[in-house]
Amino acid sequence: MDSLRKCFPSLLQVVKFLVLVSAVICVIGRVECRKSRILEGSSDVFEYSAISCRGHSASIEEFGGVGDGRTLNTKAFQEAVNQLSQYASEGGAQLYVPAGKWLTGSFNLTSHFTLYLHKDAVLLASQDIGSWPVVDPLPSYGHGRDAAGGRYISLLFGTNLTDVVITGDNGTIDGQGALWWQQFHKKKLKFTRPYLIEIMHSDTVQISNLTLVNSPSWNVHPVYSSNIIIQGITITAPITSPNTDGINPDSCTNTRIEDSYIVSGDDCIAVKSGWDEYGISYGMPTKQLLIRRLTCISPYSAAIALGSEMSGGIQDVRAQDIVAINTESGVRIKTAVGRGGFVKDIYVKGMKLQTMKWVFWMTGNYGSHADNHYDPHALPAIQGINYRDVVADDVKMAARLEGISGDPFTGICIANVTIGMAQKAKKYPWTCADVEGIASGVVPTPCASLPDQGPEKVGMCDFPQENLEIENVELRSCSYQIRY
């Protein structure tokens, strides 16, 4: 097929996808189901794991899409999604994006739908800023992140959806963010920059096996949603790019983030739940979040950040097998007077860190308010923060733990931690204020507000015994045959 494509590209552009088959093999336990159409010609077979296999499949080329990197395909993508939505009750539908460079603006997804990117497919985000639709600020924020008004809609967007899969064979979504970063630095943007993927008010979502590069701002933003799996994602952006957070679960329940590699100009994973009085009023926490097998590089931010927008609350976060290299901090809790809300029942186990500014950082003095109407009496509750089994090397400062006067951070537990200090490390490896907790088997010795419980307590600070619901969700094996 590849040799034909090289010899007769124009011919293939005329006849490609004149015949198309979708042969679906869904293996669910011991049950196998197949749906297919018999067509003639050469074929490509691709397999992947998903929360749902689909009964129907089509290519973006069937809707007039052109993958030449110049033709704008926004209408083709939206028409494809709209037409494929008719199969929602018939096993759902999949939109296949073949090899090529597919320039597009924002388009909306639909329920019972899979977007699949071939390994050599690249979605290129349009750089025509004026063509991006503008939507209202999130109700739990009440304010744009870059400007007071609304925000440019995300490249891939969906709201009030059920059963959505965005996946591929490591295909690429390129936000072409340099233009946006320049406009942001020059303060020329009237609205907040778009994200690459945002799913709102939705249930049963999978985002997997993709490469995301150069997002204008945050990369993946599930918000007000539940039952989410984010798996096998590679995210890269220049380390100086502004606010290019990797994955930001925001007011979400039952989320699993795993097997991902992130290099960014901001936090690799930032857990959020609304901003000041708006987040307090909306009152939707992020809870039951699992993060595992994450590799992060972010010299100016954290591998995992909790906050600073945490006014709806963050509870029951479990992070395990985290690798961070040349990253400002391993785990960071960011909050402030006026935030309200809570961060509690946090469990981090198994971190390997190399070349860090801080291993642990908590601050109750992280400003940046949405506006001047926040309640100065709204104090956050930070409690039940557990870290264990951490090995770090070339660290400038072991920890900087700063609570709020009159509102201390309590229930901090740190065990079985060995931190190798850098040649030019700070004189005092720990600084603590307005924090309370315990420690066991920690080197160098923590501050007095974390008294050592003795070597026999080194097993404390562990995860809860029961699994989160999202841990028990198994993906199905889906196989599709595309015939030309």
Tab-separated table of C-alpha atoms in Angstrom:
chain	number	residue	atom	x	y	z
A	1	MET	CA	0.000	0.000	0.000
A	2	ASP	CA	2.826	2.378	0.880
A	3	SER	CA	4.518	1.830	-2.493
A	4	LEU	CA	1.247	2.506	-4.337
A	5	ARG	CA	0.742	5.666	-2.367
A	6	LYS	CA	4.200	6.910	-3.388
A	7	CYS	CA	3.660	6.100	-7.056
A	8	PHE	CA	0.072	7.244	-7.450
A	9	PRO	CA	-0.749	9.791	-4.746
A	10	SER	CA	-3.282	11.681	-6.859
A	11	LEU	CA	-5.089	8.519	-7.849
A	12	LEU	CA	-5.350	7.445	-4.269
A	13	GLN	CA	-6.705	10.838	-3.310
A	14	VAL	CA	-9.510	10.253	-5.800
A	15	VAL	CA	-10.391	6.711	-4.806
A	16	LYS	CA	-9.361	6.490	-1.166
A	17	PHE	CA	-12.076	5.356	1.128
A	18	LEU	CA	-14.541	4.677	-1.730
A	19	VAL	CA	-14.942	1.422	0.082
A	20	LEU	CA	-14.693	1.259	3.829
A	21	VAL	CA	-15.229	-1.489	6.334
A	22	SER	CA	-15.678	-1.398	10.017
A	23	ALA	CA	-15.116	-4.839	11.490
A	24	VAL	CA	-15.419	-4.639	15.214
A	25	ILE	CA	-14.246	-7.334	17.561
A	26	CYS	CA	-15.183	-6.496	21.145
A	27	VAL	CA	-13.917	-8.940	23.713
A	28	ILE	CA	-15.758	-8.455	26.975
A	29	GLY	CA	-14.862	-11.178	29.422
A	30	ARG	CA	-15.651	-14.368	27.463
A	31	VAL	CA	-18.162	-12.730	25.162
A	32	GLU	CA	-17.074	-11.848	21.618
A	33	CYS	CA	-19.237	-9.725	19.340
A	34	ARG	CA	-18.552	-8.735	15.727
A	35	LYS	CA	-20.084	-6.196	13.372
A	36	SER	CA	-18.715	-5.807	9.865
A	37	ARG	CA	-19.367	-4.813	6.284
A	38	ILE	CA	-17.670	-6.793	3.530
A	39	LEU	CA	-15.811	-4.628	1.055
A	40	GLU	CA	-13.023	-5.187	-1.409
A	41	GLY	CA	-9.498	-3.782	-1.567
A	42	SER	CA	-6.424	-3.379	0.604
A	43	SER	CA	-6.849	-2.920	4.312
A	44	ASP	CA	-5.304	-1.617	7.484
A	45	VAL	CA	-6.085	-3.234	10.831
A	46	PHE	CA	-5.636	-1.391	14.068
A	47	GLU	CA	-6.317	-2.449	17.618
A	48	TYR	CA	-6.631	-0.552	20.849
A	49	SER	CA	-8.142	-0.776	24.309
A	50	ALA	CA	-11.221	1.278	25.104
A	51	ILE	CA	-14.135	1.604	27.481
A	52	SER	CA	-16.390	0.852	24.469
A	53	CYS	CA	-15.992	-0.604	20.994
A	54	ARG	CA	-18.144	0.882	18.241
A	55	GLY	CA	-20.607	-0.560	15.784
A	56	HIS	CA	-19.869	1.942	13.011
A	57	SER	CA	-16.744	3.592	11.657
A	58	ALA	CA	-15.938	6.297	9.107
A	59	SER	CA	-12.923	8.306	7.990
A	60	ILE	CA	-12.652	12.076	8.091
A	61	GLU	CA	-11.904	11.909	4.357
A	62	GLU	CA	-15.454	10.741	3.728
A	63	PHE	CA	-16.597	14.153	4.943
A	64	GLY	CA	-14.253	16.129	2.736
A	65	GLY	CA	-11.280	16.303	5.072
A	66	VAL	CA	-7.892	16.999	3.483
A	67	GLY	CA	-4.707	16.231	5.394
A	68	ASP	CA	-2.318	18.543	3.582
A	69	GLY	CA	-1.570	20.845	6.536
A	70	ARG	CA	-3.108	23.840	4.718
A	71	THR	CA	-6.782	23.078	4.163
A	72	LEU	CA	-8.977	24.057	7.110
A	73	ASN	CA	-10.996	21.015	8.184
A	74	THR	CA	-13.161	22.440	10.960
A	75	LYS	CA	-16.422	21.976	9.034
A	76	ALA	CA	-15.434	18.477	7.953
A	77	PHE	CA	-14.770	17.388	11.529
A	78	GLN	CA	-17.966	18.919	12.873
A	79	GLU	CA	-20.066	17.461	10.067
A	80	ALA	CA	-18.510	14.045	10.676
A	81	VAL	CA	-19.295	14.164	14.389
A	82	ASN	CA	-22.833	15.388	13.746
A	83	GLN	CA	-23.602	12.664	11.231
A	84	LEU	CA	-22.012	9.891	13.264
A	85	SER	CA	-24.054	10.896	16.306
A	86	GLN	CA	-27.056	9.165	14.700
A	87	TYR	CA	-25.471	5.818	15.617
A	88	ALA	CA	-25.446	6.508	19.361
A	89	SER	CA	-28.136	3.903	20.000
A	90	GLU	CA	-26.661	1.418	17.512
A	91	GLY	CA	-23.316	0.672	19.133
A	92	GLY	CA	-21.922	4.173	18.720
A	93	ALA	CA	-19.516	5.384	16.064
A	94	GLN	CA	-15.849	5.995	15.476
A	95	LEU	CA	-14.194	8.721	13.418
A	96	TYR	CA	-10.864	7.595	11.978
A	97	VAL	CA	-8.199	10.204	11.189
A	98	PRO	CA	-5.611	8.718	8.797
A	99	ALA	CA	-2.007	9.787	8.295
A	100	GLY	CA	-1.649	13.438	7.347
A	101	LYS	CA	-1.653	16.939	8.794
A	102	TRP	CA	-5.222	18.004	9.536
A	103	LEU	CA	-5.543	21.734	10.148
A	104	THR	CA	-8.654	22.508	12.174
A	105	GLY	CA	-10.311	24.898	14.536
A	106	SER	CA	-12.376	23.825	17.519
A	107	PHE	CA	-15.069	21.177	17.108
A	108	ASN	CA	-17.494	19.520	19.504
A	109	LEU	CA	-17.651	15.818	20.265
A	110	THR	CA	-20.742	13.683	20.859
A	111	SER	CA	-21.796	10.772	23.082
A	112	HIS	CA	-21.016	7.108	22.370
A	113	PHE	CA	-18.221	8.272	20.115
A	114	THR	CA	-14.549	7.512	19.496
A	115	LEU	CA	-12.041	9.806	17.806
A	116	TYR	CA	-9.071	7.700	16.662
A	117	LEU	CA	-5.805	9.182	15.342
A	118	HIS	CA	-3.489	7.119	13.153
A	119	LYS	CA	0.127	7.079	14.363
A	120	ASP	CA	1.089	9.509	11.565
A	121	ALA	CA	-1.960	11.733	11.949
A	122	VAL	CA	-1.447	15.252	13.282
A	123	LEU	CA	-4.296	17.546	14.260
A	124	LEU	CA	-2.980	21.097	13.782
A	125	ALA	CA	-4.793	23.795	15.739
A	126	SER	CA	-5.698	26.833	13.651
A	127	GLN	CA	-3.659	29.950	14.392
A	128	ASP	CA	-6.411	32.312	13.277
A	129	ILE	CA	-7.254	33.627	16.740
A	130	GLY	CA	-10.264	35.535	15.443
A	131	SER	CA	-11.927	32.323	14.282
A	132	TRP	CA	-11.971	30.683	17.724
A	133	PRO	CA	-15.390	30.847	19.438
A	134	VAL	CA	-15.528	32.410	22.885
A	135	VAL	CA	-17.459	30.831	25.773
A	136	ASP	CA	-18.275	32.008	29.288
A	137	PRO	CA	-15.871	31.524	32.189
A	138	LEU	CA	-16.353	28.321	34.141
A	139	PRO	CA	-18.988	28.869	36.846
A	140	SER	CA	-16.631	27.604	39.567
A	141	TYR	CA	-14.056	30.208	38.488
A	142	GLY	CA	-16.248	33.180	37.603
A	143	HIS	CA	-13.312	34.764	35.829
A	144	GLY	CA	-10.983	33.911	32.974
A	145	ARG	CA	-7.464	32.794	33.792
A	146	ASP	CA	-5.801	35.232	31.360
A	147	ALA	CA	-8.413	37.987	31.266
A	148	ALA	CA	-11.556	39.015	33.121
A	149	GLY	CA	-13.970	37.930	30.385
A	150	GLY	CA	-14.679	34.652	28.658
A	151	ARG	CA	-12.340	32.067	27.207
A	152	TYR	CA	-11.586	30.652	23.814
A	153	ILE	CA	-13.189	27.238	23.493
A	154	SER	CA	-10.862	24.219	23.554
A	155	LEU	CA	-9.702	22.543	20.357
A	156	LEU	CA	-11.550	19.313	21.197
A	157	PHE	CA	-14.581	20.134	23.313
A	158	GLY	CA	-17.551	18.280	24.713
A	159	THR	CA	-20.225	18.893	27.328
A	160	ASN	CA	-23.047	16.774	28.792
A	161	LEU	CA	-21.679	13.657	27.115
A	162	THR	CA	-21.627	9.960	27.962
A	163	ASP	CA	-19.125	7.369	26.756
A	164	VAL	CA	-16.467	9.366	24.886
A	165	VAL	CA	-13.085	8.035	23.749
A	166	ILE	CA	-10.258	10.165	22.333
A	167	THR	CA	-7.422	7.827	21.420
A	168	GLY	CA	-5.057	6.619	18.724
A	169	ASP	CA	-1.825	4.866	17.938
A	170	ASN	CA	0.125	7.725	19.527
A	171	GLY	CA	-1.203	10.197	16.966
A	172	THR	CA	-0.474	13.864	17.633
A	173	ILE	CA	-2.483	16.942	18.562
A	174	ASP	CA	-0.387	20.058	17.964
A	175	GLY	CA	-1.725	23.253	19.533
A	176	GLN	CA	0.797	25.440	17.664
A	177	GLY	CA	0.962	27.479	20.846
A	178	ALA	CA	3.849	29.856	20.082
A	179	LEU	CA	1.536	32.534	18.673
A	180	TRP	CA	-0.707	32.326	21.734
A	181	TRP	CA	2.232	32.517	24.126
A	182	GLN	CA	3.531	35.628	22.369
A	183	GLN	CA	0.128	37.316	22.525
A	184	PHE	CA	-0.196	36.389	26.190
A	185	HIS	CA	3.196	37.854	27.086
A	186	LYS	CA	2.363	41.015	25.157
A	187	LYS	CA	-0.985	41.250	27.025
A	188	LYS	CA	-2.863	41.394	23.722
A	189	LEU	CA	-5.375	38.624	24.404
A	190	LYS	CA	-8.929	39.705	25.221
A	191	PHE	CA	-9.893	36.235	26.441
A	192	THR	CA	-8.296	33.223	28.108
A	193	ARG	CA	-6.273	30.934	25.836
A	194	PRO	CA	-7.820	27.643	24.676
A	195	TYR	CA	-6.915	24.210	25.973
A	196	LEU	CA	-6.288	21.224	23.704
A	197	ILE	CA	-8.955	18.935	25.204
A	198	GLU	CA	-11.765	19.907	27.550
A	199	ILE	CA	-14.656	17.647	28.546
A	200	MET	CA	-17.352	19.142	30.808
A	201	HIS	CA	-20.363	17.764	32.701
A	202	SER	CA	-19.716	14.314	31.271
A	203	ASP	CA	-19.506	10.707	32.392
A	204	THR	CA	-17.360	7.766	31.248
A	205	VAL	CA	-14.497	9.420	29.385
A	206	GLN	CA	-11.253	7.965	28.043
A	207	ILE	CA	-8.285	9.939	26.697
A	208	SER	CA	-5.390	7.670	25.770
A	209	ASN	CA	-2.400	6.864	23.565
A	210	LEU	CA	-1.870	10.343	22.171
A	211	THR	CA	0.958	12.863	21.896
A	212	LEU	CA	0.010	16.441	22.755
A	213	VAL	CA	2.451	19.208	21.879
A	214	ASN	CA	2.617	22.993	22.230
A	215	SER	CA	-0.769	23.655	23.769
A	216	PRO	CA	-1.735	27.348	23.976
A	217	SER	CA	-2.422	26.748	27.691
A	218	TRP	CA	-3.539	23.669	29.668
A	219	ASN	CA	-3.443	20.406	27.724
A	220	VAL	CA	-6.149	18.108	29.137
A	221	HIS	CA	-8.960	19.506	31.280
A	222	PRO	CA	-11.763	17.223	32.454
A	223	VAL	CA	-14.129	19.355	34.536
A	224	TYR	CA	-17.401	18.635	36.402
A	225	SER	CA	-17.125	15.048	35.160
A	226	SER	CA	-16.855	11.493	36.482
A	227	ASN	CA	-15.423	8.080	35.622
A	228	ILE	CA	-12.441	9.282	33.632
A	229	ILE	CA	-9.417	7.322	32.415
A	230	ILE	CA	-6.391	9.199	31.067
A	231	GLN	CA	-3.725	6.760	29.985
A	232	GLY	CA	-0.577	6.595	27.878
A	233	ILE	CA	-0.369	10.325	27.155
A	234	THR	CA	2.830	12.093	26.098
A	235	ILE	CA	2.725	15.866	26.604
A	236	THR	CA	5.533	18.220	25.621
A	237	ALA	CA	5.934	21.986	25.560
A	238	PRO	CA	8.904	24.313	26.064
A	239	ILE	CA	9.736	24.552	29.759
A	240	THR	CA	9.353	28.333	29.535
A	241	SER	CA	5.907	28.226	27.902
A	242	PRO	CA	3.259	29.898	30.090
A	243	ASN	CA	0.630	27.797	31.891
A	244	THR	CA	1.078	24.690	29.764
A	245	ASP	CA	-0.117	22.378	32.547
A	246	GLY	CA	-0.249	18.747	31.518
A	247	ILE	CA	-3.423	17.199	32.965
A	248	ASN	CA	-5.822	19.152	35.188
A	249	PRO	CA	-8.651	17.137	36.763
A	250	ASP	CA	-11.049	19.808	37.997
A	251	SER	CA	-14.140	19.135	40.148
A	252	CYS	CA	-14.093	15.512	38.965
A	253	THR	CA	-14.940	12.212	40.673
A	254	ASN	CA	-13.390	8.808	39.967
A	255	THR	CA	-10.436	9.673	37.755
A	256	ARG	CA	-7.463	7.496	36.815
A	257	ILE	CA	-4.313	9.030	35.312
A	258	GLU	CA	-1.559	6.584	34.467
A	259	ASP	CA	1.449	5.723	32.305
A	260	SER	CA	2.062	9.265	31.100
A	261	TYR	CA	5.123	11.396	30.331
A	262	ILE	CA	4.930	15.162	30.643
A	263	VAL	CA	7.407	17.971	29.939
A	264	SER	CA	5.847	21.377	30.458
A	265	GLY	CA	6.181	24.985	31.504
A	266	ASP	CA	3.841	24.472	34.459
A	267	ASP	CA	2.579	21.697	36.726
A	268	CYS	CA	2.598	18.262	35.121
A	269	ILE	CA	-0.627	17.393	36.932
A	270	ALA	CA	-2.646	20.122	38.640
A	271	VAL	CA	-5.652	19.058	40.718
A	272	LYS	CA	-8.292	21.777	40.972
A	273	SER	CA	-11.865	22.513	42.071
A	274	GLY	CA	-12.754	26.172	41.576
A	275	TRP	CA	-11.533	29.602	42.550
A	276	ASP	CA	-12.347	31.567	45.719
A	277	GLU	CA	-16.005	32.537	46.224
A	278	TYR	CA	-17.006	30.978	42.895
A	279	GLY	CA	-15.554	27.586	43.776
A	280	ILE	CA	-17.055	27.745	47.274
A	281	SER	CA	-20.481	28.521	45.824
A	282	TYR	CA	-20.284	25.847	43.123
A	283	GLY	CA	-19.177	23.346	45.762
A	284	MET	CA	-17.999	20.478	43.549
A	285	PRO	CA	-14.834	18.779	44.848
A	286	THR	CA	-12.297	16.648	43.068
A	287	LYS	CA	-12.281	13.279	44.803
A	288	GLN	CA	-11.296	9.647	44.267
A	289	LEU	CA	-8.331	10.485	42.041
A	290	LEU	CA	-5.635	7.936	41.219
A	291	ILE	CA	-2.295	8.990	39.658
A	292	ARG	CA	0.284	6.319	38.907
A	293	ARG	CA	3.360	5.751	36.773
A	294	LEU	CA	3.922	9.393	35.897
A	295	THR	CA	7.207	10.824	34.606
A	296	CYS	CA	7.538	14.600	34.791
A	297	ILE	CA	10.030	17.301	33.814
A	298	SER	CA	9.080	20.834	34.822
A	299	PRO	CA	11.912	23.044	36.140
A	300	TYR	CA	9.578	25.839	37.251
A	301	SER	CA	6.647	23.888	38.691
A	302	ALA	CA	5.540	20.672	40.357
A	303	ALA	CA	5.120	17.067	39.326
A	304	ILE	CA	1.773	17.089	41.156
A	305	ALA	CA	0.111	20.279	42.400
A	306	LEU	CA	-3.011	20.444	44.554
A	307	GLY	CA	-4.542	23.868	43.946
A	308	SER	CA	-4.199	26.707	43.942
A	309	GLU	CA	-7.834	26.793	42.769
A	310	MET	CA	-9.178	24.288	45.301
A	311	SER	CA	-12.147	26.123	46.791
A	312	GLY	CA	-14.601	23.303	46.059
A	313	GLY	CA	-12.348	20.864	47.902
A	314	ILE	CA	-9.901	18.069	47.041
A	315	GLN	CA	-10.188	14.716	48.794
A	316	ASP	CA	-8.859	11.151	48.485
A	317	VAL	CA	-6.023	11.570	46.022
A	318	ARG	CA	-3.644	8.623	45.642
A	319	ALA	CA	-0.377	8.990	43.746
A	320	GLN	CA	2.080	6.140	43.267
A	321	ASP	CA	5.262	5.464	41.284
A	322	ILE	CA	6.102	9.046	40.386
A	323	VAL	CA	9.374	9.989	38.673
A	324	ALA	CA	10.385	13.637	38.465
A	325	ILE	CA	13.596	14.965	36.954
A	326	ASN	CA	14.763	18.585	37.005
A	327	THR	CA	11.432	19.637	38.462
A	328	GLU	CA	10.867	22.427	40.963
A	329	SER	CA	8.962	20.279	43.485
A	330	GLY	CA	7.652	16.753	43.773
A	331	VAL	CA	4.309	17.509	45.416
A	332	ARG	CA	3.024	21.003	46.023
A	333	ILE	CA	-0.068	22.175	47.898
A	334	LYS	CA	-1.078	25.725	46.973
A	335	THR	CA	-3.761	27.672	48.801
A	336	ALA	CA	-4.429	31.009	50.505
A	337	VAL	CA	-6.707	32.982	52.773
A	338	GLY	CA	-9.941	33.463	50.826
A	339	ARG	CA	-9.790	30.082	49.122
A	340	GLY	CA	-11.905	28.193	51.644
A	341	GLY	CA	-12.429	24.569	50.692
A	342	PHE	CA	-10.170	21.741	51.782
A	343	VAL	CA	-7.328	19.443	50.750
A	344	LYS	CA	-7.486	16.246	52.760
A	345	ASP	CA	-6.783	12.519	52.644
A	346	ILE	CA	-3.846	12.773	50.240
A	347	TYR	CA	-1.605	9.723	49.819
A	348	VAL	CA	1.680	9.711	47.890
A	349	LYS	CA	3.761	6.537	47.776
A	350	GLY	CA	6.889	5.757	45.805
A	351	MET	CA	8.571	8.836	44.340
A	352	LYS	CA	11.982	8.873	42.650
A	353	LEU	CA	13.248	12.424	42.249
A	354	GLN	CA	16.397	13.826	40.671
A	355	THR	CA	17.577	17.464	40.688
A	356	MET	CA	14.833	19.247	42.566
A	357	LYS	CA	14.429	22.598	44.268
A	358	TRP	CA	12.050	21.160	46.866
A	359	VAL	CA	10.749	17.643	47.466
A	360	PHE	CA	7.732	18.773	49.511
A	361	TRP	CA	6.199	22.220	49.328
A	362	MET	CA	3.062	23.510	50.986
A	363	THR	CA	2.095	27.142	51.018
A	364	GLY	CA	-0.866	28.990	52.493
A	365	ASN	CA	0.203	32.249	50.902
A	366	TYR	CA	-0.512	31.642	47.213
A	367	GLY	CA	-2.399	34.772	46.132
A	368	SER	CA	-3.797	35.314	42.638
A	369	HIS	CA	-7.471	35.872	43.488
A	370	ALA	CA	-10.247	35.858	40.899
A	371	ASP	CA	-11.290	39.359	41.985
A	372	ASN	CA	-11.538	41.508	45.095
A	373	HIS	CA	-14.816	39.975	46.285
A	374	TYR	CA	-13.354	36.923	47.985
A	375	ASP	CA	-14.133	36.328	51.649
A	376	PRO	CA	-11.043	37.021	53.791
A	377	HIS	CA	-12.541	34.777	56.473
A	378	ALA	CA	-12.725	31.773	54.124
A	379	LEU	CA	-9.836	29.680	55.399
A	380	PRO	CA	-8.833	26.406	53.731
A	381	ALA	CA	-8.593	23.154	55.690
A	382	ILE	CA	-5.410	21.217	54.863
A	383	GLN	CA	-5.250	17.905	56.709
A	384	GLY	CA	-4.321	14.264	56.330
A	385	ILE	CA	-1.351	14.648	53.941
A	386	ASN	CA	0.658	11.411	53.673
A	387	TYR	CA	3.997	10.841	51.941
A	388	ARG	CA	6.094	7.672	52.077
A	389	ASP	CA	8.810	5.719	50.231
A	390	VAL	CA	10.571	8.648	48.600
A	391	VAL	CA	14.133	8.706	47.270
A	392	ALA	CA	15.542	12.006	45.994
A	393	ASP	CA	18.982	13.225	44.971
A	394	ASP	CA	20.573	16.574	44.128
A	395	VAL	CA	17.984	18.533	46.111
A	396	LYS	CA	18.443	22.149	47.161
A	397	MET	CA	15.890	22.029	49.988
A	398	ALA	CA	14.060	19.020	51.414
A	399	ALA	CA	10.835	20.809	52.273
A	400	ARG	CA	9.175	24.162	52.634
A	401	LEU	CA	6.004	23.753	54.677
A	402	GLU	CA	4.156	26.985	55.389
A	403	GLY	CA	0.615	26.887	56.714
A	404	ILE	CA	-1.576	29.849	57.658
A	405	SER	CA	-1.303	31.607	60.996
A	406	GLY	CA	-4.334	30.593	63.018
A	407	ASP	CA	-5.173	27.922	60.449
A	408	PRO	CA	-2.357	25.347	60.591
A	409	PHE	CA	-1.989	22.470	58.163
A	410	THR	CA	-2.485	19.311	60.238
A	411	GLY	CA	-2.144	15.558	60.020
A	412	ILE	CA	1.046	15.599	57.939
A	413	CYS	CA	2.726	12.185	57.837
A	414	ILE	CA	6.125	11.576	56.191
A	415	ALA	CA	7.851	8.180	56.352
A	416	ASN	CA	10.737	6.265	54.784
A	417	VAL	CA	12.192	9.221	52.899
A	418	THR	CA	15.844	9.652	51.908
A	419	ILE	CA	16.861	12.972	50.394
A	420	GLY	CA	20.369	13.559	49.050
A	421	MET	CA	21.224	17.227	49.204
A	422	ALA	CA	22.884	19.113	46.352
A	423	GLN	CA	26.391	20.533	46.602
A	424	LYS	CA	24.961	24.037	46.907
A	425	ALA	CA	21.977	23.092	49.058
A	426	LYS	CA	20.343	25.510	51.470
A	427	LYS	CA	21.889	25.628	54.947
A	428	TYR	CA	18.654	24.452	56.571
A	429	PRO	CA	17.034	21.631	54.570
A	430	TRP	CA	13.615	22.010	56.236
A	431	THR	CA	11.549	25.102	56.986
A	432	CYS	CA	8.233	24.705	58.751
A	433	ALA	CA	5.632	27.152	60.039
A	434	ASP	CA	2.039	26.567	61.128
A	435	VAL	CA	2.132	22.850	60.349
A	436	GLU	CA	1.572	19.787	62.548
A	437	GLY	CA	2.415	16.163	61.897
A	438	ILE	CA	4.724	13.197	62.418
A	439	ALA	CA	7.673	11.541	60.682
A	440	SER	CA	9.563	8.238	60.683
A	441	GLY	CA	12.747	7.240	58.915
A	442	VAL	CA	13.282	10.605	57.217
A	443	VAL	CA	16.733	11.881	56.184
A	444	PRO	CA	17.691	14.668	56.684
A	445	THR	CA	15.858	15.032	59.979
A	446	PRO	CA	12.646	17.067	59.615
A	447	CYS	CA	11.723	20.123	61.636
A	448	ALA	CA	10.480	19.849	65.230
A	449	SER	CA	6.822	20.192	64.196
A	450	LEU	CA	7.146	16.728	62.580
A	451	PRO	CA	8.501	14.670	65.522
A	452	ASP	CA	10.098	11.303	64.707
A	453	GLN	CA	8.007	8.299	65.757
A	454	GLY	CA	10.893	5.827	65.655
A	455	PRO	CA	11.988	3.232	63.074
A	456	GLU	CA	9.182	0.820	63.972
A	457	LYS	CA	6.674	3.311	62.527
A	458	VAL	CA	8.313	3.528	59.100
A	459	GLY	CA	5.314	1.740	57.523
A	460	MET	CA	2.860	4.479	58.464
A	461	CYS	CA	1.354	7.010	56.026
A	462	ASP	CA	0.186	4.201	53.720
A	463	PHE	CA	-2.665	4.064	51.203
A	464	PRO	CA	-6.142	2.995	52.321
A	465	GLN	CA	-6.704	-0.742	51.833
A	466	GLU	CA	-9.737	-0.581	49.562
A	467	ASN	CA	-9.422	0.229	45.863
A	468	LEU	CA	-11.031	3.234	44.268
A	469	GLU	CA	-13.884	2.361	41.921
A	470	ILE	CA	-11.971	3.602	38.894
A	471	GLU	CA	-9.152	1.123	39.603
A	472	ASN	CA	-11.514	-1.766	38.883
A	473	VAL	CA	-12.532	-0.538	35.413
A	474	GLU	CA	-11.008	-2.735	32.700
A	475	LEU	CA	-10.759	-1.621	29.086
A	476	ARG	CA	-12.000	-3.783	26.232
A	477	SER	CA	-9.955	-4.922	23.262
A	478	CYS	CA	-11.224	-3.288	20.072
A	479	SER	CA	-10.074	-4.250	16.576
A	480	TYR	CA	-11.032	-2.363	13.427
A	481	GLN	CA	-10.287	-3.111	9.807
A	482	ILE	CA	-10.211	-0.189	7.400
A	483	ARG	CA	-10.326	-1.355	3.774
A	484	TYR	CA	-9.568	0.839	0.825
